[in-house]
Amino acid sequence: MPSAQLALGLQLRDQGISLVSQNNAAWRQATRRIAARIAEQEGQVAADQLHELCGPPTHQNAYGGVLRSPHFLLVGYRLSQHPSAHARRIGVYQLSKRGREELLDG
């Protein structure tokens, strides 16, 4: 069971992602579709690939809002190759059934 501090940290993180995502709605939707195509073709996608293809949003944390959604499933982690990420651990995602239906078929 998470501690109160961890629970608060997770809540604040999610609120921050939501706020950043709302301010980047058009960018987020276009980037989510690109991420879906990558995941469909390569089997998985990570934020590094989006940095290369989509360019910067108005806030760097917007990438979290793209991949942390019902459209993608977290399947693992790897070290980022993007220089500004300083080799931190990033999520690797696969396209969910909902993502396939809404982003590729829809």
JSON list of C-alpha atoms in Angstrom, two decimals:
[
{"chain": "A", "resi": 1, "resn": "MET", "atom": "CA", "xyz": [0.00, 0.00, 0.00]},
{"chain": "A", "resi": 2, "resn": "PRO", "atom": "CA", "xyz": [1.51, 3.36, -0.99]},
{"chain": "A", "resi": 3, "resn": "SER", "atom": "CA", "xyz": [2.39, 5.90, 1.65]},
{"chain": "A", "resi": 4, "resn": "ALA", "atom": "CA", "xyz": [0.44, 9.15, 1.90]},
{"chain": "A", "resi": 5, "resn": "GLN", "atom": "CA", "xyz": [3.42, 11.04, 0.43]},
{"chain": "A", "resi": 6, "resn": "LEU", "atom": "CA", "xyz": [3.66, 8.67, -2.54]},
{"chain": "A", "resi": 7, "resn": "ALA", "atom": "CA", "xyz": [-0.09, 8.89, -3.13]},
{"chain": "A", "resi": 8, "resn": "LEU", "atom": "CA", "xyz": [0.09, 12.69, -3.05]},
{"chain": "A", "resi": 9, "resn": "GLY", "atom": "CA", "xyz": [3.07, 12.67, -5.41]},
{"chain": "A", "resi": 10, "resn": "LEU", "atom": "CA", "xyz": [1.21, 10.46, -7.89]},
{"chain": "A", "resi": 11, "resn": "GLN", "atom": "CA", "xyz": [-1.87, 12.68, -7.67]},
{"chain": "A", "resi": 12, "resn": "LEU", "atom": "CA", "xyz": [0.16, 15.84, -8.28]},
{"chain": "A", "resi": 13, "resn": "ARG", "atom": "CA", "xyz": [1.99, 14.20, -11.19]},
{"chain": "A", "resi": 14, "resn": "ASP", "atom": "CA", "xyz": [-1.28, 13.21, -12.83]},
{"chain": "A", "resi": 15, "resn": "GLN", "atom": "CA", "xyz": [-2.74, 16.69, -12.30]},
{"chain": "A", "resi": 16, "resn": "GLY", "atom": "CA", "xyz": [0.34, 18.24, -13.88]},
{"chain": "A", "resi": 17, "resn": "ILE", "atom": "CA", "xyz": [0.17, 15.93, -16.89]},
{"chain": "A", "resi": 18, "resn": "SER", "atom": "CA", "xyz": [-3.52, 16.75, -17.29]},
{"chain": "A", "resi": 19, "resn": "LEU", "atom": "CA", "xyz": [-2.89, 20.49, -17.16]},
{"chain": "A", "resi": 20, "resn": "VAL", "atom": "CA", "xyz": [-0.01, 20.33, -19.64]},
{"chain": "A", "resi": 21, "resn": "SER", "atom": "CA", "xyz": [-2.03, 18.07, -21.95]},
{"chain": "A", "resi": 22, "resn": "GLN", "atom": "CA", "xyz": [-5.01, 20.44, -21.97]},
{"chain": "A", "resi": 23, "resn": "ASN", "atom": "CA", "xyz": [-2.74, 23.26, -23.11]},
{"chain": "A", "resi": 24, "resn": "ASN", "atom": "CA", "xyz": [-1.37, 21.13, -25.97]},
{"chain": "A", "resi": 25, "resn": "ALA", "atom": "CA", "xyz": [-4.58, 19.49, -27.21]},
{"chain": "A", "resi": 26, "resn": "ALA", "atom": "CA", "xyz": [-3.94, 19.73, -30.98]},
{"chain": "A", "resi": 27, "resn": "TRP", "atom": "CA", "xyz": [-0.28, 18.74, -30.63]},
{"chain": "A", "resi": 28, "resn": "ARG", "atom": "CA", "xyz": [-1.21, 15.87, -28.28]},
{"chain": "A", "resi": 29, "resn": "GLN", "atom": "CA", "xyz": [-3.80, 14.41, -30.67]},
{"chain": "A", "resi": 30, "resn": "ALA", "atom": "CA", "xyz": [-1.49, 14.57, -33.69]},
{"chain": "A", "resi": 31, "resn": "THR", "atom": "CA", "xyz": [1.39, 13.09, -31.67]},
{"chain": "A", "resi": 32, "resn": "ARG", "atom": "CA", "xyz": [-0.84, 10.33, -30.29]},
{"chain": "A", "resi": 33, "resn": "ARG", "atom": "CA", "xyz": [-1.76, 9.30, -33.85]},
{"chain": "A", "resi": 34, "resn": "ILE", "atom": "CA", "xyz": [1.91, 9.23, -34.84]},
{"chain": "A", "resi": 35, "resn": "ALA", "atom": "CA", "xyz": [2.70, 7.14, -31.73]},
{"chain": "A", "resi": 36, "resn": "ALA", "atom": "CA", "xyz": [-0.10, 4.74, -32.67]},
{"chain": "A", "resi": 37, "resn": "ARG", "atom": "CA", "xyz": [1.36, 4.27, -36.16]},
{"chain": "A", "resi": 38, "resn": "ILE", "atom": "CA", "xyz": [4.83, 3.63, -34.74]},
{"chain": "A", "resi": 39, "resn": "ALA", "atom": "CA", "xyz": [3.46, 1.11, -32.22]},
{"chain": "A", "resi": 40, "resn": "GLU", "atom": "CA", "xyz": [1.45, -0.63, -34.95]},
{"chain": "A", "resi": 41, "resn": "GLN", "atom": "CA", "xyz": [4.46, -0.90, -37.30]},
{"chain": "A", "resi": 42, "resn": "GLU", "atom": "CA", "xyz": [7.22, -1.61, -34.77]},
{"chain": "A", "resi": 43, "resn": "GLY", "atom": "CA", "xyz": [5.27, -3.30, -31.99]},
{"chain": "A", "resi": 44, "resn": "GLN", "atom": "CA", "xyz": [6.09, -0.63, -29.41]},
{"chain": "A", "resi": 45, "resn": "VAL", "atom": "CA", "xyz": [6.80, 3.08, -28.97]},
{"chain": "A", "resi": 46, "resn": "ALA", "atom": "CA", "xyz": [8.64, 5.32, -26.49]},
{"chain": "A", "resi": 47, "resn": "ALA", "atom": "CA", "xyz": [8.90, 9.07, -26.02]},
{"chain": "A", "resi": 48, "resn": "ASP", "atom": "CA", "xyz": [12.34, 9.21, -27.68]},
{"chain": "A", "resi": 49, "resn": "GLN", "atom": "CA", "xyz": [10.77, 8.36, -31.02]},
{"chain": "A", "resi": 50, "resn": "LEU", "atom": "CA", "xyz": [8.20, 11.11, -30.60]},
{"chain": "A", "resi": 51, "resn": "HIS", "atom": "CA", "xyz": [10.88, 13.69, -29.77]},
{"chain": "A", "resi": 52, "resn": "GLU", "atom": "CA", "xyz": [12.54, 12.91, -33.10]},
{"chain": "A", "resi": 53, "resn": "LEU", "atom": "CA", "xyz": [9.38, 13.00, -35.23]},
{"chain": "A", "resi": 54, "resn": "CYS", "atom": "CA", "xyz": [7.03, 15.50, -33.61]},
{"chain": "A", "resi": 55, "resn": "GLY", "atom": "CA", "xyz": [9.18, 18.29, -32.35]},
{"chain": "A", "resi": 56, "resn": "PRO", "atom": "CA", "xyz": [8.72, 19.99, -29.02]},
{"chain": "A", "resi": 57, "resn": "PRO", "atom": "CA", "xyz": [5.34, 20.76, -27.45]},
{"chain": "A", "resi": 58, "resn": "THR", "atom": "CA", "xyz": [4.92, 23.93, -25.42]},
{"chain": "A", "resi": 59, "resn": "HIS", "atom": "CA", "xyz": [6.03, 21.94, -22.35]},
{"chain": "A", "resi": 60, "resn": "GLN", "atom": "CA", "xyz": [8.31, 18.88, -22.31]},
{"chain": "A", "resi": 61, "resn": "ASN", "atom": "CA", "xyz": [6.05, 16.98, -19.90]},
{"chain": "A", "resi": 62, "resn": "ALA", "atom": "CA", "xyz": [3.34, 16.82, -22.57]},
{"chain": "A", "resi": 63, "resn": "TYR", "atom": "CA", "xyz": [4.88, 13.57, -23.83]},
{"chain": "A", "resi": 64, "resn": "GLY", "atom": "CA", "xyz": [3.63, 11.87, -20.66]},
{"chain": "A", "resi": 65, "resn": "GLY", "atom": "CA", "xyz": [0.08, 12.82, -21.58]},
{"chain": "A", "resi": 66, "resn": "VAL", "atom": "CA", "xyz": [0.46, 11.28, -25.03]},
{"chain": "A", "resi": 67, "resn": "LEU", "atom": "CA", "xyz": [1.52, 7.81, -23.92]},
{"chain": "A", "resi": 68, "resn": "ARG", "atom": "CA", "xyz": [-0.10, 7.60, -20.48]},
{"chain": "A", "resi": 69, "resn": "SER", "atom": "CA", "xyz": [-3.57, 7.12, -21.85]},
{"chain": "A", "resi": 70, "resn": "PRO", "atom": "CA", "xyz": [-6.05, 4.30, -22.46]},
{"chain": "A", "resi": 71, "resn": "HIS", "atom": "CA", "xyz": [-4.72, 4.15, -26.03]},
{"chain": "A", "resi": 72, "resn": "PHE", "atom": "CA", "xyz": [-1.40, 2.59, -24.94]},
{"chain": "A", "resi": 73, "resn": "LEU", "atom": "CA", "xyz": [-0.28, -0.16, -22.55]},
{"chain": "A", "resi": 74, "resn": "LEU", "atom": "CA", "xyz": [2.96, 0.15, -20.58]},
{"chain": "A", "resi": 75, "resn": "VAL", "atom": "CA", "xyz": [5.03, -2.96, -21.31]},
{"chain": "A", "resi": 76, "resn": "GLY", "atom": "CA", "xyz": [8.47, -2.07, -20.02]},
{"chain": "A", "resi": 77, "resn": "TYR", "atom": "CA", "xyz": [11.19, 0.51, -19.55]},
{"chain": "A", "resi": 78, "resn": "ARG", "atom": "CA", "xyz": [14.44, 1.53, -21.18]},
{"chain": "A", "resi": 79, "resn": "LEU", "atom": "CA", "xyz": [17.00, 4.29, -20.83]},
{"chain": "A", "resi": 80, "resn": "SER", "atom": "CA", "xyz": [16.28, 7.36, -22.91]},
{"chain": "A", "resi": 81, "resn": "GLN", "atom": "CA", "xyz": [18.62, 8.16, -25.77]},
{"chain": "A", "resi": 82, "resn": "HIS", "atom": "CA", "xyz": [17.42, 11.78, -25.92]},
{"chain": "A", "resi": 83, "resn": "PRO", "atom": "CA", "xyz": [20.25, 14.01, -24.59]},
{"chain": "A", "resi": 84, "resn": "SER", "atom": "CA", "xyz": [18.02, 16.25, -22.48]},
{"chain": "A", "resi": 85, "resn": "ALA", "atom": "CA", "xyz": [16.63, 13.20, -20.67]},
{"chain": "A", "resi": 86, "resn": "HIS", "atom": "CA", "xyz": [20.07, 12.38, -19.20]},
{"chain": "A", "resi": 87, "resn": "ALA", "atom": "CA", "xyz": [19.61, 8.62, -19.74]},
{"chain": "A", "resi": 88, "resn": "ARG", "atom": "CA", "xyz": [16.63, 8.44, -17.38]},
{"chain": "A", "resi": 89, "resn": "ARG", "atom": "CA", "xyz": [14.27, 5.49, -17.48]},
{"chain": "A", "resi": 90, "resn": "ILE", "atom": "CA", "xyz": [11.30, 5.96, -19.84]},
{"chain": "A", "resi": 91, "resn": "GLY", "atom": "CA", "xyz": [8.26, 3.83, -20.53]},
{"chain": "A", "resi": 92, "resn": "VAL", "atom": "CA", "xyz": [7.87, 1.56, -23.53]},
{"chain": "A", "resi": 93, "resn": "TYR", "atom": "CA", "xyz": [4.28, 1.16, -24.73]},
{"chain": "A", "resi": 94, "resn": "GLN", "atom": "CA", "xyz": [2.20, -1.01, -27.02]},
{"chain": "A", "resi": 95, "resn": "LEU", "atom": "CA", "xyz": [-0.99, 0.06, -28.72]},
{"chain": "A", "resi": 96, "resn": "SER", "atom": "CA", "xyz": [-4.14, -1.02, -26.87]},
{"chain": "A", "resi": 97, "resn": "LYS", "atom": "CA", "xyz": [-7.29, -2.32, -28.55]},
{"chain": "A", "resi": 98, "resn": "ARG", "atom": "CA", "xyz": [-8.92, 1.05, -27.85]},
{"chain": "A", "resi": 99, "resn": "GLY", "atom": "CA", "xyz": [-5.94, 2.85, -29.35]},
{"chain": "A", "resi": 100, "resn": "ARG", "atom": "CA", "xyz": [-6.14, 0.76, -32.49]},
{"chain": "A", "resi": 101, "resn": "GLU", "atom": "CA", "xyz": [-9.88, 1.41, -32.84]},
{"chain": "A", "resi": 102, "resn": "GLU", "atom": "CA", "xyz": [-9.79, 5.15, -32.10]},
{"chain": "A", "resi": 103, "resn": "LEU", "atom": "CA", "xyz": [-6.45, 6.22, -33.54]},
{"chain": "A", "resi": 104, "resn": "LEU", "atom": "CA", "xyz": [-5.93, 3.93, -36.53]},
{"chain": "A", "resi": 105, "resn": "ASP", "atom": "CA", "xyz": [-9.34, 2.64, -37.60]},
{"chain": "A", "resi": 106, "resn": "GLY", "atom": "CA", "xyz": [-11.38, 5.71, -36.62]}
]
